[in-house]
Amino acid sequence: MQTSSRQTYLDWLRIIAIAGVLFFHSAMPYVAEWGWHIKNNATSHVLLEMNDFLHRFRMPLLFFISGTVSYYMLQSRSGSGFLGLRFRRLFVPLLLGILVIVPPQVYLERVTQGYHGNFWHFYAEMFRTGVYPKGNMSWHHLWFICYLLAYDILCAPLFVWWSSPAGKKWLQKLNVLASGKWIYVLMIPSVISHAFLSRMYWQTGDLIHDYAYFPYWMLYLVAGFVCIANPLLMDSLERNRRTSFAVAFVTIIVINYFRWNKLEPMHGWQGMAGWSYTALAVVSAWMWVFAAVGYGKRYLNRKSRVLGYANEAVYPFYILHQTVIVILTYYLAPLQEDIGLKYIFTVVLTFMISMSIFHLFIRPYAPMRFVFGMKPAARRQPKTETIDEPSLQPQTVPAT
């Protein structure tokens, strides 16, 4: 059982997932009912419905794909080498984010709340105020990077063992899950645990007290590792993609029937109604992830000239994009303009600004590549007078 070469569809899915994050975060200032760092002077229930849908599976898909990345990294590294690489590509950008990228977001939010000092005065005070939301130190949208680093540290012994001959032999016992519809057994631990925990604990995003969501996200990461380590499981996801999509579609219809008719069990309800509703939401999330992976494997496993560049850009883009959104909407929010136009403007300009920063100031320079978690730039080989020299480079693993 070998999966040594990078599967292109995983890179495409990762890019699509980050694009979903762009659309999601760009809508947050304009979404009705939900709070955010900067809110528009009017809000939209249509954008609320879009974000409610995206919110159910965008992060599960990213964690699932991150599990596959961890697998590929371990194929040519020891456990310590894997942890060293993850520390460099995750902790260094996280530190950059906390100290440089996120502070403008918190500052502008505080300005809307009545803060009158300039940014540099705010920054000097930031280290004495404590952690967000009471204080001003935060990782905001970069919580994903922190959680991913914690998961890789916790799961490293298991991942290393699964990459060993004994672990690979054990993974072959999961071949039974590749037959029929047994692949869906993978989501049962998540459905059961989250149905209970999320009724008792709110999502915090602070790593330490996130009792319901910390194990929830980790199970997607582990599932991604297991599925890519056993190719038969990925084949099963491809084969069952229509079933996954059908169940995902039905579940989201049922969920929205309860939402739109205000029949949702209240948070904290411990009865069968609350547990069943939450379990249905978890099943829906897993099915959307399985459908995306299945269809991606079927139709996106192809190379493109765009892929290499986009694959390099996607991680720095993720780090940058929300700060750009907050700055833009700080100035857009007070304007009496159509919400739809504001949203489109936010998406387009955020994409253009973030990609320009990446292209002009991050991609060409080794120190910037390092602090943004990118791999060193590939050295260009000197041109020689050879005939039919191959130009394609082997597919590489992205720095998730």
CSV table of C-alpha atoms in Angstrom, one decimal:
chain,number,residue,atom,x,y,z
A,1,MET,CA,0.0,0.0,0.0
A,2,GLN,CA,1.8,3.1,-1.3
A,3,THR,CA,0.7,6.7,-1.7
A,4,SER,CA,4.0,8.3,-2.3
A,5,SER,CA,3.2,10.9,-5.0
A,6,ARG,CA,1.1,14.0,-4.1
A,7,GLN,CA,-2.5,13.8,-5.3
A,8,THR,CA,-3.2,17.0,-7.3
A,9,TYR,CA,-6.9,17.1,-6.4
A,10,LEU,CA,-6.0,17.7,-2.7
A,11,ASP,CA,-4.2,20.9,-3.7
A,12,TRP,CA,-7.2,22.1,-5.8
A,13,LEU,CA,-9.5,21.3,-2.8
A,14,ARG,CA,-7.3,23.3,-0.5
A,15,ILE,CA,-7.3,26.3,-2.9
A,16,ILE,CA,-11.1,26.0,-3.2
A,17,ALA,CA,-11.5,25.8,0.6
A,18,ILE,CA,-9.4,29.0,1.1
A,19,ALA,CA,-11.5,30.7,-1.6
A,20,GLY,CA,-14.5,29.7,0.5
A,21,VAL,CA,-12.9,31.4,3.5
A,22,LEU,CA,-12.5,34.6,1.5
A,23,PHE,CA,-16.2,34.6,0.6
A,24,PHE,CA,-17.2,33.8,4.2
A,25,HIS,CA,-15.1,36.4,5.9
A,26,SER,CA,-15.9,39.1,3.4
A,27,ALA,CA,-19.5,38.6,4.2
A,28,MET,CA,-19.2,38.7,7.9
A,29,PRO,CA,-19.4,42.5,8.2
A,30,TYR,CA,-22.7,42.4,6.3
A,31,VAL,CA,-24.3,39.2,7.8
A,32,ALA,CA,-27.5,39.7,9.9
A,33,GLU,CA,-27.7,38.3,13.5
A,34,TRP,CA,-24.0,37.3,13.8
A,35,GLY,CA,-21.5,39.6,15.6
A,36,TRP,CA,-18.1,40.4,14.1
A,37,HIS,CA,-15.1,42.8,14.5
A,38,ILE,CA,-16.6,45.4,12.2
A,39,LYS,CA,-20.3,45.5,11.3
A,40,ASN,CA,-21.9,47.4,8.4
A,41,ASN,CA,-24.7,49.9,9.1
A,42,ALA,CA,-27.2,47.5,7.5
A,43,THR,CA,-27.1,43.7,7.3
A,44,SER,CA,-28.3,41.0,5.0
A,45,HIS,CA,-30.2,37.7,5.8
A,46,VAL,CA,-29.2,36.4,2.3
A,47,LEU,CA,-25.6,36.6,3.2
A,48,LEU,CA,-26.4,35.0,6.6
A,49,GLU,CA,-27.8,32.0,4.8
A,50,MET,CA,-24.7,31.7,2.6
A,51,ASN,CA,-22.4,31.9,5.6
A,52,ASP,CA,-24.4,29.5,7.6
A,53,PHE,CA,-24.0,27.0,4.8
A,54,LEU,CA,-20.3,27.6,4.3
A,55,HIS,CA,-19.6,27.6,8.1
A,56,ARG,CA,-20.8,24.0,8.4
A,57,PHE,CA,-18.0,22.4,6.3
A,58,ARG,CA,-15.3,24.9,5.3
A,59,MET,CA,-13.1,24.3,8.4
A,60,PRO,CA,-13.8,20.5,8.5
A,61,LEU,CA,-12.6,20.3,4.9
A,62,LEU,CA,-9.4,22.3,5.7
A,63,PHE,CA,-8.6,20.1,8.6
A,64,PHE,CA,-9.3,16.9,6.6
A,65,ILE,CA,-6.9,18.1,3.9
A,66,SER,CA,-4.3,19.1,6.5
A,67,GLY,CA,-4.4,15.5,7.7
A,68,THR,CA,-3.4,14.4,4.2
A,69,VAL,CA,-0.5,17.0,4.2
A,70,SER,CA,0.8,15.6,7.5
A,71,TYR,CA,0.9,12.1,5.9
A,72,TYR,CA,3.0,13.3,2.9
A,73,MET,CA,5.4,15.1,5.1
A,74,LEU,CA,6.1,12.0,7.1
A,75,GLN,CA,6.9,9.9,4.1
A,76,SER,CA,10.4,11.4,3.9
A,77,ARG,CA,11.0,12.6,7.5
A,78,SER,CA,11.4,11.2,11.0
A,79,GLY,CA,9.0,12.2,13.7
A,80,SER,CA,11.4,14.9,15.0
A,81,GLY,CA,11.9,16.2,11.4
A,82,PHE,CA,8.1,16.4,10.9
A,83,LEU,CA,7.6,18.3,14.1
A,84,GLY,CA,10.5,20.7,13.3
A,85,LEU,CA,9.0,21.4,9.9
A,86,ARG,CA,5.5,21.9,11.3
A,87,PHE,CA,6.9,24.3,14.0
A,88,ARG,CA,8.7,26.4,11.3
A,89,ARG,CA,5.7,26.5,9.0
A,90,LEU,CA,3.0,26.9,11.6
A,91,PHE,CA,4.5,28.6,14.8
A,92,VAL,CA,6.6,31.2,12.9
A,93,PRO,CA,3.6,32.5,10.8
A,94,LEU,CA,1.4,32.3,13.9
A,95,LEU,CA,3.8,34.5,15.9
A,96,LEU,CA,4.0,36.9,12.9
A,97,GLY,CA,0.2,37.0,12.9
A,98,ILE,CA,-0.1,37.8,16.6
A,99,LEU,CA,2.5,40.5,16.5
A,100,VAL,CA,2.0,42.1,13.0
A,101,ILE,CA,-1.0,40.8,11.0
A,102,VAL,CA,-3.8,40.8,13.6
A,103,PRO,CA,-3.2,44.0,15.7
A,104,PRO,CA,-4.7,46.3,13.0
A,105,GLN,CA,-7.9,44.2,13.2
A,106,VAL,CA,-8.2,44.6,16.9
A,107,TYR,CA,-7.2,48.3,16.8
A,108,LEU,CA,-9.9,49.2,14.3
A,109,GLU,CA,-12.5,47.2,16.3
A,110,ARG,CA,-11.5,49.2,19.4
A,111,VAL,CA,-11.8,52.5,17.5
A,112,THR,CA,-15.4,51.6,16.6
A,113,GLN,CA,-15.9,51.0,20.3
A,114,GLY,CA,-14.7,54.4,21.3
A,115,TYR,CA,-10.9,54.1,21.5
A,116,HIS,CA,-9.2,57.4,20.6
A,117,GLY,CA,-5.5,56.7,20.6
A,118,ASN,CA,-3.4,56.1,17.4
A,119,PHE,CA,-2.3,52.7,16.3
A,120,TRP,CA,1.2,52.9,17.8
A,121,HIS,CA,-0.2,54.0,21.2
A,122,PHE,CA,-2.6,51.0,21.0
A,123,TYR,CA,0.2,48.7,20.1
A,124,ALA,CA,2.4,49.7,23.0
A,125,GLU,CA,-0.6,49.0,25.4
A,126,MET,CA,-1.5,45.7,23.7
A,127,PHE,CA,1.0,43.7,25.6
A,128,ARG,CA,-0.4,44.8,29.0
A,129,THR,CA,-4.1,44.3,28.3
A,130,GLY,CA,-4.3,40.5,28.2
A,131,VAL,CA,-6.0,38.3,25.7
A,132,TYR,CA,-8.9,39.1,23.5
A,133,PRO,CA,-11.8,39.8,23.9
A,134,LYS,CA,-11.2,41.5,27.2
A,135,GLY,CA,-7.6,42.4,26.2
A,136,ASN,CA,-6.1,43.1,22.8
A,137,MET,CA,-3.7,40.2,22.2
A,138,SER,CA,-5.3,37.8,19.8
A,139,TRP,CA,-4.7,35.4,16.9
A,140,HIS,CA,-8.2,36.0,15.5
A,141,HIS,CA,-8.6,34.0,12.2
A,142,LEU,CA,-5.2,32.4,12.7
A,143,TRP,CA,-6.7,30.1,15.4
A,144,PHE,CA,-6.7,27.5,12.7
A,145,ILE,CA,-2.9,27.5,12.5
A,146,CYS,CA,-2.6,27.2,16.3
A,147,TYR,CA,-5.0,24.3,16.5
A,148,LEU,CA,-3.3,22.6,13.6
A,149,LEU,CA,0.1,22.9,15.3
A,150,ALA,CA,-1.4,21.5,18.5
A,151,TYR,CA,-2.9,18.6,16.7
A,152,ASP,CA,0.3,17.7,14.8
A,153,ILE,CA,2.2,17.7,18.1
A,154,LEU,CA,-0.4,15.5,19.9
A,155,CYS,CA,-0.9,13.1,16.9
A,156,ALA,CA,2.8,12.9,15.9
A,157,PRO,CA,3.4,9.6,17.7
A,158,LEU,CA,0.3,8.0,16.2
A,159,PHE,CA,1.1,9.4,12.7
A,160,VAL,CA,4.7,8.2,12.9
A,161,TRP,CA,3.6,4.7,13.9
A,162,TRP,CA,1.0,4.7,11.0
A,163,SER,CA,3.8,5.6,8.7
A,164,SER,CA,5.9,2.6,9.9
A,165,PRO,CA,5.7,-0.9,8.4
A,166,ALA,CA,3.7,-2.1,11.5
A,167,GLY,CA,1.4,0.9,11.3
A,168,LYS,CA,0.8,0.4,7.6
A,169,LYS,CA,0.0,-3.2,8.3
A,170,TRP,CA,-2.6,-2.2,10.9
A,171,LEU,CA,-4.1,0.4,8.5
A,172,GLN,CA,-4.7,-2.5,6.0
A,173,LYS,CA,-7.3,-3.8,8.5
A,174,LEU,CA,-9.4,-0.8,7.6
A,175,ASN,CA,-9.8,-2.2,4.1
A,176,VAL,CA,-13.2,-3.5,5.2
A,177,LEU,CA,-14.3,0.1,5.4
A,178,ALA,CA,-13.6,0.6,1.7
A,179,SER,CA,-16.4,-1.8,0.7
A,180,GLY,CA,-20.0,-0.8,0.2
A,181,LYS,CA,-21.0,2.2,2.4
A,182,TRP,CA,-18.8,1.3,5.4
A,183,ILE,CA,-16.6,4.4,4.8
A,184,TYR,CA,-19.2,6.4,6.7
A,185,VAL,CA,-18.2,4.6,9.9
A,186,LEU,CA,-15.3,7.0,10.1
A,187,MET,CA,-17.6,9.8,11.2
A,188,ILE,CA,-19.4,8.0,14.0
A,189,PRO,CA,-16.9,9.0,16.8
A,190,SER,CA,-17.3,12.6,15.8
A,191,VAL,CA,-21.1,12.5,15.6
A,192,ILE,CA,-21.4,10.9,19.0
A,193,SER,CA,-18.9,13.0,20.9
A,194,HIS,CA,-19.9,16.3,19.4
A,195,ALA,CA,-23.6,15.7,19.8
A,196,PHE,CA,-23.0,15.6,23.5
A,197,LEU,CA,-20.1,18.1,24.0
A,198,SER,CA,-21.4,20.9,21.9
A,199,ARG,CA,-24.7,21.0,23.8
A,200,MET,CA,-22.8,21.8,26.9
A,201,TYR,CA,-19.9,24.0,25.7
A,202,TRP,CA,-19.7,27.0,23.4
A,203,GLN,CA,-17.0,27.3,20.8
A,204,THR,CA,-14.2,29.5,22.2
A,205,GLY,CA,-11.4,29.3,19.7
A,206,ASP,CA,-8.9,29.8,22.6
A,207,LEU,CA,-7.4,26.3,22.4
A,208,ILE,CA,-7.5,25.7,26.2
A,209,HIS,CA,-11.2,25.9,26.9
A,210,ASP,CA,-12.6,24.8,23.6
A,211,TYR,CA,-13.9,21.5,25.1
A,212,ALA,CA,-16.4,20.7,22.3
A,213,TYR,CA,-14.6,21.9,19.2
A,214,PHE,CA,-11.0,21.0,19.9
A,215,PRO,CA,-11.7,17.2,19.6
A,216,TYR,CA,-14.2,17.8,16.8
A,217,TRP,CA,-11.7,19.5,14.4
A,218,MET,CA,-9.0,16.9,15.4
A,219,LEU,CA,-11.1,14.0,14.2
A,220,TYR,CA,-11.2,15.5,10.7
A,221,LEU,CA,-7.4,15.8,10.7
A,222,VAL,CA,-7.1,12.1,11.8
A,223,ALA,CA,-9.6,11.0,9.2
A,224,GLY,CA,-7.7,12.8,6.5
A,225,PHE,CA,-4.5,11.1,7.5
A,226,VAL,CA,-6.1,7.7,7.6
A,227,CYS,CA,-7.9,8.0,4.3
A,228,ILE,CA,-4.8,9.1,2.3
A,229,ALA,CA,-2.7,6.5,4.1
A,230,ASN,CA,-5.0,3.8,2.8
A,231,PRO,CA,-5.8,4.6,-0.8
A,232,LEU,CA,-8.8,2.2,-0.8
A,233,LEU,CA,-10.6,4.5,1.5
A,234,MET,CA,-10.1,7.4,-0.8
A,235,ASP,CA,-11.3,5.3,-3.7
A,236,SER,CA,-14.4,4.5,-1.6
A,237,LEU,CA,-15.0,8.3,-1.1
A,238,GLU,CA,-14.8,8.7,-4.9
A,239,ARG,CA,-17.1,5.8,-5.5
A,240,ASN,CA,-19.7,6.9,-3.0
A,241,ARG,CA,-19.5,10.6,-3.9
A,242,ARG,CA,-23.1,10.7,-5.1
A,243,THR,CA,-24.4,9.1,-1.9
A,244,SER,CA,-22.4,11.6,0.1
A,245,PHE,CA,-23.8,14.5,-1.9
A,246,ALA,CA,-27.4,13.2,-1.7
A,247,VAL,CA,-27.2,12.8,2.1
A,248,ALA,CA,-25.5,16.2,2.5
A,249,PHE,CA,-28.2,17.9,0.4
A,250,VAL,CA,-31.0,16.2,2.4
A,251,THR,CA,-29.5,17.0,5.8
A,252,ILE,CA,-29.0,20.7,4.9
A,253,ILE,CA,-32.7,20.9,3.8
A,254,VAL,CA,-33.8,19.4,7.1
A,255,ILE,CA,-31.6,21.6,9.1
A,256,ASN,CA,-32.9,24.7,7.4
A,257,TYR,CA,-36.5,23.6,7.8
A,258,PHE,CA,-35.8,23.7,11.6
A,259,ARG,CA,-33.9,27.0,11.3
A,260,TRP,CA,-36.4,28.8,9.2
A,261,ASN,CA,-39.4,27.7,11.3
A,262,LYS,CA,-37.5,28.6,14.5
A,263,LEU,CA,-37.7,25.0,15.7
A,264,GLU,CA,-34.1,24.6,16.6
A,265,PRO,CA,-33.4,23.1,20.1
A,266,MET,CA,-31.9,25.8,22.3
A,267,HIS,CA,-28.2,25.5,23.1
A,268,GLY,CA,-27.8,23.6,26.4
A,269,TRP,CA,-30.8,21.3,25.9
A,270,GLN,CA,-29.6,17.9,26.9
A,271,GLY,CA,-32.6,15.9,25.8
A,272,MET,CA,-32.9,13.7,22.7
A,273,ALA,CA,-34.1,16.6,20.6
A,274,GLY,CA,-30.9,18.6,21.2
A,275,TRP,CA,-28.6,15.7,20.7
A,276,SER,CA,-30.3,14.5,17.6
A,277,TYR,CA,-30.3,18.0,16.0
A,278,THR,CA,-26.6,18.5,16.7
A,279,ALA,CA,-25.8,14.9,15.5
A,280,LEU,CA,-27.6,15.8,12.2
A,281,ALA,CA,-25.5,18.9,11.8
A,282,VAL,CA,-22.3,16.9,12.3
A,283,VAL,CA,-23.5,14.2,9.8
A,284,SER,CA,-24.2,17.0,7.3
A,285,ALA,CA,-20.7,18.5,7.8
A,286,TRP,CA,-19.0,15.1,7.3
A,287,MET,CA,-21.1,14.4,4.2
A,288,TRP,CA,-20.2,17.7,2.6
A,289,VAL,CA,-16.5,16.9,3.3
A,290,PHE,CA,-16.8,13.4,1.9
A,291,ALA,CA,-18.7,14.7,-1.2
A,292,ALA,CA,-16.1,17.4,-1.8
A,293,VAL,CA,-13.2,14.9,-1.5
A,294,GLY,CA,-15.0,12.3,-3.7
A,295,TYR,CA,-15.9,14.7,-6.5
A,296,GLY,CA,-12.4,16.3,-6.2
A,297,LYS,CA,-10.7,13.0,-6.6
A,298,ARG,CA,-12.9,12.2,-9.6
A,299,TYR,CA,-12.6,15.5,-11.5
A,300,LEU,CA,-9.8,17.6,-10.1
A,301,ASN,CA,-6.8,15.2,-10.2
A,302,ARG,CA,-5.1,17.1,-13.0
A,303,LYS,CA,-2.2,19.5,-13.3
A,304,SER,CA,-2.3,23.1,-14.4
A,305,ARG,CA,0.1,25.9,-14.9
A,306,VAL,CA,-1.9,27.9,-12.4
A,307,LEU,CA,-1.7,25.2,-9.7
A,308,GLY,CA,1.9,25.7,-8.7
A,309,TYR,CA,1.6,29.5,-8.2
A,310,ALA,CA,-1.8,29.2,-6.5
A,311,ASN,CA,-0.5,26.5,-4.2
A,312,GLU,CA,2.3,28.7,-3.1
A,313,ALA,CA,0.0,31.7,-2.6
A,314,VAL,CA,-2.8,30.1,-0.7
A,315,TYR,CA,-1.2,30.0,2.8
A,316,PRO,CA,0.1,33.6,2.8
A,317,PHE,CA,-3.2,34.7,1.4
A,318,TYR,CA,-5.0,33.0,4.3
A,319,ILE,CA,-2.8,34.8,6.8
A,320,LEU,CA,-3.3,38.2,5.1
A,321,HIS,CA,-6.9,38.3,3.9
A,322,GLN,CA,-8.9,39.0,7.1
A,323,THR,CA,-6.8,42.0,8.0
A,324,VAL,CA,-7.4,43.4,4.6
A,325,ILE,CA,-11.2,42.8,5.0
A,326,VAL,CA,-11.3,44.6,8.4
A,327,ILE,CA,-9.4,47.6,7.1
A,328,LEU,CA,-11.7,47.9,4.0
A,329,THR,CA,-14.9,47.4,5.9
A,330,TYR,CA,-13.9,49.9,8.5
A,331,TYR,CA,-14.2,52.6,5.8
A,332,LEU,CA,-17.1,50.9,3.9
A,333,ALA,CA,-19.4,50.3,6.9
A,334,PRO,CA,-20.6,53.9,7.5
A,335,LEU,CA,-21.3,54.5,3.8
A,336,GLN,CA,-24.9,54.4,2.6
A,337,GLU,CA,-24.4,52.0,-0.3
A,338,ASP,CA,-26.1,48.8,-1.4
A,339,ILE,CA,-24.9,45.8,0.7
A,340,GLY,CA,-24.5,43.6,-2.4
A,341,LEU,CA,-22.1,46.2,-4.0
A,342,LYS,CA,-20.2,46.5,-0.7
A,343,TYR,CA,-19.8,42.7,-0.5
A,344,ILE,CA,-18.6,42.3,-4.1
A,345,PHE,CA,-16.2,45.2,-3.7
A,346,THR,CA,-14.8,43.7,-0.5
A,347,VAL,CA,-14.3,40.3,-2.1
A,348,VAL,CA,-12.6,41.6,-5.2
A,349,LEU,CA,-10.4,44.2,-3.5
A,350,THR,CA,-9.4,41.8,-0.7
A,351,PHE,CA,-8.3,39.3,-3.3
A,352,MET,CA,-6.4,41.9,-5.4
A,353,ILE,CA,-4.6,43.5,-2.4
A,354,SER,CA,-3.7,40.2,-0.7
A,355,MET,CA,-2.4,38.6,-3.9
A,356,SER,CA,-0.4,41.8,-4.7
A,357,ILE,CA,1.2,41.7,-1.3
A,358,PHE,CA,2.1,38.1,-1.8
A,359,HIS,CA,3.4,38.6,-5.3
A,360,LEU,CA,5.4,41.7,-4.7
A,361,PHE,CA,6.6,41.5,-1.1
A,362,ILE,CA,6.5,37.8,0.0
A,363,ARG,CA,7.1,35.4,-2.9
A,364,PRO,CA,10.4,37.0,-4.2
A,365,TYR,CA,12.2,37.3,-0.8
A,366,ALA,CA,13.6,34.4,1.3
A,367,PRO,CA,13.1,36.1,4.7
A,368,MET,CA,9.4,36.8,3.9
A,369,ARG,CA,8.9,33.3,2.6
A,370,PHE,CA,10.3,32.0,5.9
A,371,VAL,CA,8.0,34.1,8.2
A,372,PHE,CA,5.0,33.3,6.1
A,373,GLY,CA,5.6,29.5,6.3
A,374,MET,CA,6.6,29.0,2.7
A,375,LYS,CA,9.2,26.6,1.4
A,376,PRO,CA,12.5,28.1,0.1
A,377,ALA,CA,12.2,29.1,-3.5
A,378,ALA,CA,13.3,26.4,-5.9
A,379,ARG,CA,16.7,27.2,-7.4
A,380,ARG,CA,16.7,27.8,-11.1
A,381,GLN,CA,18.9,25.5,-13.1
A,382,PRO,CA,21.3,27.2,-15.6
A,383,LYS,CA,20.1,26.8,-19.2
A,384,THR,CA,22.2,24.4,-21.2
A,385,GLU,CA,22.3,23.5,-24.9
A,386,THR,CA,20.4,20.2,-24.4
A,387,ILE,CA,17.7,18.7,-26.5
A,388,ASP,CA,14.2,17.8,-25.1
A,389,GLU,CA,15.3,18.7,-21.6
A,390,PRO,CA,12.3,17.9,-19.3
A,391,SER,CA,10.7,21.0,-17.7
A,392,LEU,CA,8.1,19.6,-15.3
A,393,GLN,CA,9.1,19.4,-11.7
A,394,PRO,CA,7.7,16.8,-9.3
A,395,GLN,CA,4.6,17.8,-7.3
A,396,THR,CA,5.5,19.2,-3.9
A,397,VAL,CA,3.7,19.2,-0.6
A,398,PRO,CA,2.1,22.6,0.3
A,399,ALA,CA,2.9,24.3,3.6
A,400,THR,CA,-0.4,24.1,5.3
